[in-house]
Short mmCIF file of C-alpha atoms in Angstrom, two decimals:
data_model
loop_
_atom_site.label_atom_id
_atom_site.label_comp_id
_atom_site.label_asym_id
_atom_site.label_seq_id
_atom_site.Cartn_x
_atom_site.Cartn_y
_atom_site.Cartn_z
CA MET A 213 72.19 249.95 254.10
CA ALA A 214 72.06 249.81 250.36
CA ALA A 215 73.70 246.52 250.34
CA PRO A 216 70.82 244.18 251.24
CA PHE A 217 68.57 245.85 248.61
CA LEU A 218 71.39 245.45 245.81
CA PHE A 219 71.79 241.87 247.07
CA ILE A 220 68.30 240.97 246.69
CA LEU A 221 68.20 242.73 243.13
CA LEU A 222 70.95 240.82 241.82
CA PHE A 223 69.70 237.57 243.17
CA THR A 224 66.30 238.24 241.39
CA ILE A 225 67.86 239.20 237.98
CA LEU A 226 69.97 236.12 238.32
CA PHE A 227 67.06 233.97 239.20
CA ALA A 228 64.86 235.37 236.46
CA HIS A 229 67.76 234.69 233.91
CA ARG A 230 67.75 231.07 235.03
CA ILE A 231 64.07 230.78 235.05
CA GLY A 232 64.10 232.48 231.43
CA LYS A 233 66.69 230.27 230.12
CA ARG A 234 64.95 227.07 231.45
CA LEU A 235 61.29 228.38 230.24
CA GLU A 236 62.51 229.68 226.77
CA PRO A 237 62.71 226.28 224.75
CA PRO A 238 59.28 224.82 225.86
CA ILE A 239 57.41 228.23 225.36
CA ALA A 240 59.16 228.64 221.99
CA LYS A 241 58.10 225.00 221.16
CA LEU A 242 54.43 225.93 222.29
CA ILE A 243 54.48 229.07 220.01
CA ASP A 244 55.88 227.10 217.08
CA GLY A 245 53.26 224.40 217.75
CA ALA A 246 50.57 227.13 217.77
CA ALA A 247 51.79 228.52 214.40
CA ARG A 248 51.96 225.16 212.62
CA ILE A 249 48.36 224.27 213.76
CA ARG A 250 47.16 227.84 212.32
CA GLN A 251 48.85 226.77 209.02
CA ASN A 252 46.84 223.18 209.16
CA ASP A 253 50.23 221.31 209.95
CA LEU A 254 49.54 218.64 212.56
CA ASP A 255 52.27 216.54 211.83
CA PHE A 256 54.20 216.85 215.27
CA THR A 257 54.21 216.15 218.87
CA LEU A 258 54.68 218.12 222.04
CA SER A 259 55.03 215.21 224.20
CA ASP A 260 58.85 216.18 224.96
CA VAL A 261 58.66 219.87 225.91
CA GLY A 262 59.87 219.60 229.39
CA GLY A 263 60.19 222.76 231.65
CA SER A 264 58.27 223.25 234.87
CA LYS A 265 55.29 221.33 235.88
CA GLU A 266 53.06 223.70 234.84
CA LEU A 267 54.47 224.01 231.45
CA THR A 268 54.18 220.21 231.05
CA GLN A 269 50.67 220.05 232.02
CA LEU A 270 50.02 222.82 229.59
CA ALA A 271 51.84 220.98 226.82
CA SER A 272 50.37 217.81 227.71
CA ALA A 273 46.60 219.81 227.14
CA PHE A 274 48.25 221.13 223.79
CA GLU A 275 48.95 217.77 222.68
CA ASP A 276 45.41 216.34 223.39
CA MET A 277 44.20 219.18 221.33
CA ARG A 278 46.36 218.51 218.59
CA ARG A 279 45.59 214.90 218.48
CA ALA A 280 41.92 215.68 218.53
CA LEU A 281 42.24 218.14 215.63
CA HIS A 282 44.28 215.92 213.64
CA THR A 283 41.99 213.13 213.94
CA SER A 284 38.93 215.61 213.53
CA LEU A 285 40.59 217.01 210.29
CA THR A 286 41.74 213.78 208.84
CA THR A 287 38.29 212.70 209.07
CA GLN A 288 37.01 215.81 207.57
CA TRP A 289 39.56 215.76 204.67
CA GLN A 290 38.71 212.24 203.99
CA MET A 291 35.06 212.61 203.64
CA ASP A 292 35.68 215.96 201.47
CA GLN A 293 37.97 213.77 199.15
CA GLU A 294 35.42 210.99 198.84
CA ARG A 295 32.54 213.40 198.22
CA ARG A 296 34.65 214.81 195.27
CA ASP A 297 35.42 211.49 194.10
CA MET A 298 31.91 210.57 194.31
CA VAL A 299 30.59 213.67 192.34
CA ALA A 300 33.58 213.11 189.75
CA ALA A 301 32.48 209.38 189.35
CA ILE A 302 28.90 209.94 189.16
CA ALA A 303 29.44 212.87 186.55
CA HIS A 304 31.50 210.91 184.69
CA ASP A 305 29.02 207.66 184.41
CA LEU A 306 26.22 210.09 183.91
CA ARG A 307 27.68 211.38 180.60
CA THR A 308 27.24 208.13 178.73
CA PRO A 309 23.49 207.97 179.32
CA LEU A 310 22.74 211.70 178.88
CA THR A 311 24.52 211.53 175.63
CA ILE A 312 22.64 208.49 174.46
CA ILE A 313 19.52 210.39 175.06
CA GLN A 314 20.41 213.60 173.61
CA GLY A 315 21.62 211.88 170.36
CA HIS A 316 18.18 209.90 169.93
CA VAL A 317 16.17 213.16 170.76
CA ASP A 318 18.12 215.02 168.21
CA ASN A 319 17.35 212.09 165.58
CA LEU A 320 13.91 211.96 166.36
CA LEU A 321 13.47 216.09 165.78
CA GLU A 322 15.59 215.85 162.72
CA ARG A 323 13.85 213.10 160.83
CA LYS A 324 10.84 213.81 159.07
CA ASP A 325 9.55 210.17 158.26
CA LYS A 326 9.18 209.03 161.73
CA GLN A 327 8.61 205.45 161.25
CA ALA A 328 6.84 203.57 164.18
CA GLU A 329 9.41 200.82 164.51
CA ARG A 330 12.22 203.45 164.67
CA LEU A 331 10.38 205.78 166.99
CA ASP A 332 9.83 202.69 169.22
CA LYS A 333 13.28 201.53 169.29
CA TYR A 334 14.69 205.11 169.98
CA LEU A 335 12.13 205.54 172.96
CA HIS A 336 13.23 202.27 174.32
CA THR A 337 16.76 203.30 174.25
CA ILE A 338 15.85 206.66 175.86
CA ARG A 339 13.93 205.01 178.64
CA LYS A 340 16.66 202.77 179.13
CA SER A 341 19.49 205.46 179.33
CA THR A 342 17.08 207.58 181.72
CA ASP A 343 16.65 204.63 184.01
CA ARG A 344 20.49 204.19 184.16
CA ALA A 345 20.80 207.97 185.04
CA VAL A 346 18.16 207.50 188.01
CA ARG A 347 19.91 204.71 189.30
CA LEU A 348 23.20 206.28 189.52
CA LEU A 349 21.76 209.28 191.06
CA ASP A 350 19.68 207.13 193.48
CA ASP A 351 23.08 205.30 194.44
CA MET A 352 24.88 208.64 194.99
CA ASN A 353 21.90 209.94 197.27
CA LEU A 354 21.78 206.74 199.31
CA VAL A 355 25.77 206.59 200.00
CA SER A 356 25.57 210.28 201.19
CA GLU A 357 23.03 209.58 203.17
CA ILE A 358 24.16 206.31 205.02
CA ASP A 359 27.76 207.84 205.52
CA GLN A 360 26.52 210.88 207.59
CA PRO A 361 27.36 210.36 211.29
CA ASP A 362 24.01 211.00 212.28
CA PHE A 363 22.34 208.23 210.16
CA ILE A 364 20.17 205.96 212.09
CA LEU A 365 18.15 202.75 211.29
CA THR A 366 14.27 202.67 211.74
CA LYS A 367 14.24 199.03 213.32
CA ARG A 368 11.17 197.09 213.81
CA PRO A 369 10.56 193.26 214.56
CA ILE A 370 9.54 191.52 211.26
CA ASP A 371 8.91 187.97 210.10
CA LEU A 372 12.21 187.65 207.78
CA MET A 373 10.95 184.25 206.44
CA ALA A 374 7.64 185.70 205.20
CA PHE A 375 9.48 189.25 203.96
CA CYS A 376 11.89 187.05 201.79
CA GLN A 377 9.27 184.81 200.32
CA GLU A 378 7.53 187.82 199.14
CA LYS A 379 10.56 189.35 197.64
CA ALA A 380 11.25 185.91 195.91
CA GLU A 381 8.21 186.56 193.99
CA GLU A 382 9.51 189.63 192.93
CA TYR A 383 13.01 188.60 191.86
CA GLN A 384 11.27 185.67 189.81
CA MET A 385 9.67 187.71 187.88
CA MET A 386 13.01 190.37 187.05
CA CYS A 387 14.99 187.33 186.33
CA ALA A 388 12.37 185.82 184.08
CA ALA A 389 12.37 188.98 182.25
CA LYS A 390 16.33 188.41 181.39
CA ARG A 391 15.67 184.88 180.68
CA ILE A 392 17.59 183.88 183.69
CA ASP A 393 16.35 180.73 185.72
CA PHE A 394 15.81 181.81 189.55
CA GLN A 395 15.68 179.32 192.13
CA SER A 396 15.00 180.07 195.76
CA SER A 397 14.95 177.79 199.01
CA PHE A 398 13.96 178.64 202.50
CA HIS A 399 15.15 176.92 205.87
CA MET A 400 14.45 177.54 209.45
CA SER A 401 15.67 175.67 212.22
CA ASP A 402 12.77 174.01 214.33
CA ASP A 403 11.11 175.97 217.00
CA ASP A 404 13.02 179.15 215.73
CA PRO A 405 10.67 182.23 215.70
CA GLY A 406 12.53 183.72 212.33
CA ARG A 407 11.92 187.11 213.45
CA ILE A 408 14.70 189.84 213.43
CA ASP A 409 15.04 193.42 214.23
CA ALA A 410 15.58 195.63 211.02
CA ASP A 411 15.00 198.51 209.10
CA VAL A 412 12.89 196.75 206.50
CA HIS A 413 13.47 199.71 203.83
CA ARG A 414 17.22 199.05 204.57
CA LEU A 415 16.87 195.49 204.30
CA GLU A 416 15.18 195.50 201.18
CA GLN A 417 17.93 197.81 199.71
CA MET A 418 20.41 195.36 200.51
CA MET A 419 18.68 192.55 198.71
CA ASP A 420 17.97 194.31 195.71
CA ASN A 421 21.43 195.58 195.28
CA VAL A 422 22.71 191.93 195.47
CA ILE A 423 20.12 190.49 193.15
CA ALA A 424 20.77 193.39 190.75
CA ASN A 425 24.38 192.84 190.73
CA SER A 426 23.78 189.15 190.02
CA ILE A 427 21.41 189.82 187.23
CA ARG A 428 23.91 192.27 185.79
CA PHE A 429 26.63 189.78 185.39
CA THR A 430 24.77 186.65 184.87
CA PRO A 431 24.34 185.85 181.03
CA GLU A 432 21.21 185.00 179.47
CA GLY A 433 19.91 181.24 180.08
CA GLY A 434 22.08 181.51 183.10
CA GLN A 435 20.88 180.64 186.99
CA ILE A 436 20.60 182.69 190.00
CA ARG A 437 20.10 180.70 193.30
CA TRP A 438 18.56 182.52 196.58
CA ARG A 439 19.03 180.75 199.68
CA ILE A 440 17.49 181.76 203.07
CA ASN A 441 18.96 179.83 206.28
CA ILE A 442 17.40 181.16 209.37
CA GLY A 443 19.22 179.60 212.49
CA PRO A 444 18.90 180.00 216.26
CA GLU A 445 21.41 182.80 216.34
CA THR A 446 21.87 184.23 212.84
CA ALA A 447 20.23 184.38 209.46
CA VAL A 448 22.09 183.74 206.27
CA ILE A 449 21.11 185.30 203.10
CA GLU A 450 23.19 184.13 200.30
CA THR A 451 23.06 184.75 196.41
CA ALA A 452 24.66 182.69 193.99
CA ASP A 453 25.03 182.83 190.44
CA SER A 454 26.21 181.26 187.21
CA GLY A 455 28.16 184.45 185.80
CA PRO A 456 31.95 185.01 185.48
CA GLY A 457 32.75 185.07 189.32
CA PHE A 458 35.06 187.55 190.85
CA THR A 459 39.08 188.10 189.78
CA GLU A 460 41.42 188.06 192.76
CA ALA A 461 41.55 191.86 192.47
CA ASP A 462 37.66 191.95 193.07
CA LEU A 463 37.94 189.93 196.23
CA SER A 464 40.38 192.42 197.51
CA TYR A 465 38.48 195.55 196.95
CA LEU A 466 35.10 194.27 196.14
CA PHE A 467 33.12 196.22 198.87
CA ASN A 468 35.18 199.46 198.28
CA LYS A 469 33.37 202.59 197.32
CA PHE A 470 33.60 203.20 193.39
CA TYR A 471 35.32 199.87 192.77
CA GLN A 472 33.72 198.47 189.51
CA GLY A 473 36.03 195.57 188.85
CA ASP A 474 37.39 194.87 185.28
CA PRO A 475 36.35 197.81 183.13
CA SER A 476 35.49 195.63 180.29
CA ARG A 477 32.88 194.10 181.84
CA SER A 478 31.78 197.30 183.75
CA ALA A 479 31.66 200.21 181.78
CA ALA A 480 28.66 199.17 179.74
CA LYS A 481 26.85 198.09 182.89
CA GLY A 482 25.68 201.42 184.26
CA HIS A 483 26.80 201.47 187.85
CA ALA A 484 29.30 203.44 189.80
CA GLY A 485 30.59 200.68 192.13
CA LEU A 486 28.51 201.79 195.19
CA GLY A 487 26.01 198.56 194.97
CA LEU A 488 28.07 196.22 197.28
CA TYR A 489 29.65 199.21 199.29
CA ILE A 490 26.00 199.90 200.12
CA VAL A 491 25.13 196.44 201.17
CA LYS A 492 28.40 196.23 203.33
CA THR A 493 27.60 199.51 205.16
CA LEU A 494 23.68 198.61 205.87
CA ALA A 495 24.79 195.26 207.02
CA GLU A 496 27.24 196.59 209.52
CA LYS A 497 24.67 199.20 210.66
CA HIS A 498 22.46 196.24 211.39
CA GLY A 499 25.03 194.50 213.48
CA GLY A 500 25.70 191.90 210.92
CA SER A 501 28.06 191.25 208.09
CA VAL A 502 28.67 190.44 204.54
CA ALA A 503 31.18 188.18 202.49
CA ALA A 504 31.78 187.56 198.82
CA GLY A 505 33.58 184.50 197.07
CA ASN A 506 33.80 182.33 194.16
CA LEU A 507 31.84 179.06 193.98
CA PRO A 508 33.91 175.75 193.38
CA GLU A 509 31.44 174.73 190.16
CA GLY A 510 32.08 178.60 188.86
CA GLY A 511 30.28 181.80 189.48
CA ALA A 512 30.16 184.13 192.37
CA TYR A 513 28.21 184.40 195.81
CA VAL A 514 27.36 187.22 198.25
CA ARG A 515 26.47 186.18 201.68
CA ILE A 516 24.66 188.66 204.22
CA ILE A 517 24.81 187.45 207.92
CA LEU A 518 22.34 188.99 210.25
CA LYS A 519 21.57 188.69 213.98
CA VAL A 520 18.23 186.81 214.96
CA ARG A 521 15.98 188.40 217.46
CA HIS A 522 14.29 186.21 220.06
CA PRO A 523 11.49 188.40 221.21
CA ALA A 524 9.18 187.94 224.03
CA PHE A 525 6.06 188.41 222.25
CA SER A 526 3.08 186.44 220.92
CA CYS A 527 2.64 185.39 217.13
CA GLU A 528 -0.45 187.45 217.08
CA SER A 529 1.62 190.63 217.71
CA VAL A 530 3.97 189.73 214.91
CA LYS A 531 1.05 189.29 212.31
CA SER A 532 -0.33 192.64 213.53
CA ILE A 533 3.18 194.38 212.91
CA ASN A 534 3.76 192.76 209.52
CA LYS A 535 0.44 193.87 208.44
#
């Protein structure tokens, strides 16, 4: 009477042993994978776990989770590293203007004979260094803002031609102060409305950064040419200068964050290598692009390309929006 029960018990033990032997390797791999994830080690795969159908499905879900975590953590680690690099770069570049300000203030406090001419010279140097420090901090804040995943543009339809003509007057005065000849030209295709959907503030930042970069490297007596060409599909905003142009290394890394080019040219210019990175990022967020290179006759150019909008509203509504 006990024989059938003994047979069933023996069969169950043998079957469980075989199942255990079959399930032990994939379960061990899953346990090892969980341990490695806990240690932030995601450089492995669980695509070949094997085992039963249920274990294969579990391993597949585990692998999907690992890949998602790897992507998320890699992005986070990269952002943290870029943030540390930004803080280090800005701190390094801020040291120079702050040291200059401190030295001149100390001289003013220590000197009893405060000559008007010397005082005026010191104050101008302090003002220049203060502007440099503020500019560096503004660039850092802007990059931190536009790099956020939830950053959005506040777009509205604008008359690009009128906007650029107004900016040209401003750039004319900036170049005149540096004794640089500024030439602007505007061209628009026949029957083209010349309107785009853009964030006006960000569009202005793009243009200002490119012009500021050209002014920085254009020598006194040089020339900057600003061309606006609005076609049926795209608007091209090109800035060309008579400066030294870009090196081969510049052309490869020009739009990288913190890239300053030749240190002998950049160290004394008071910038952290963020200007063209900002231009590229904002142009792409507008659905456009940016390119740069050297002119055949010498000098450099930066070209911003934006998509032209063809809205179905009247000229009167555009005028009211621009106002």
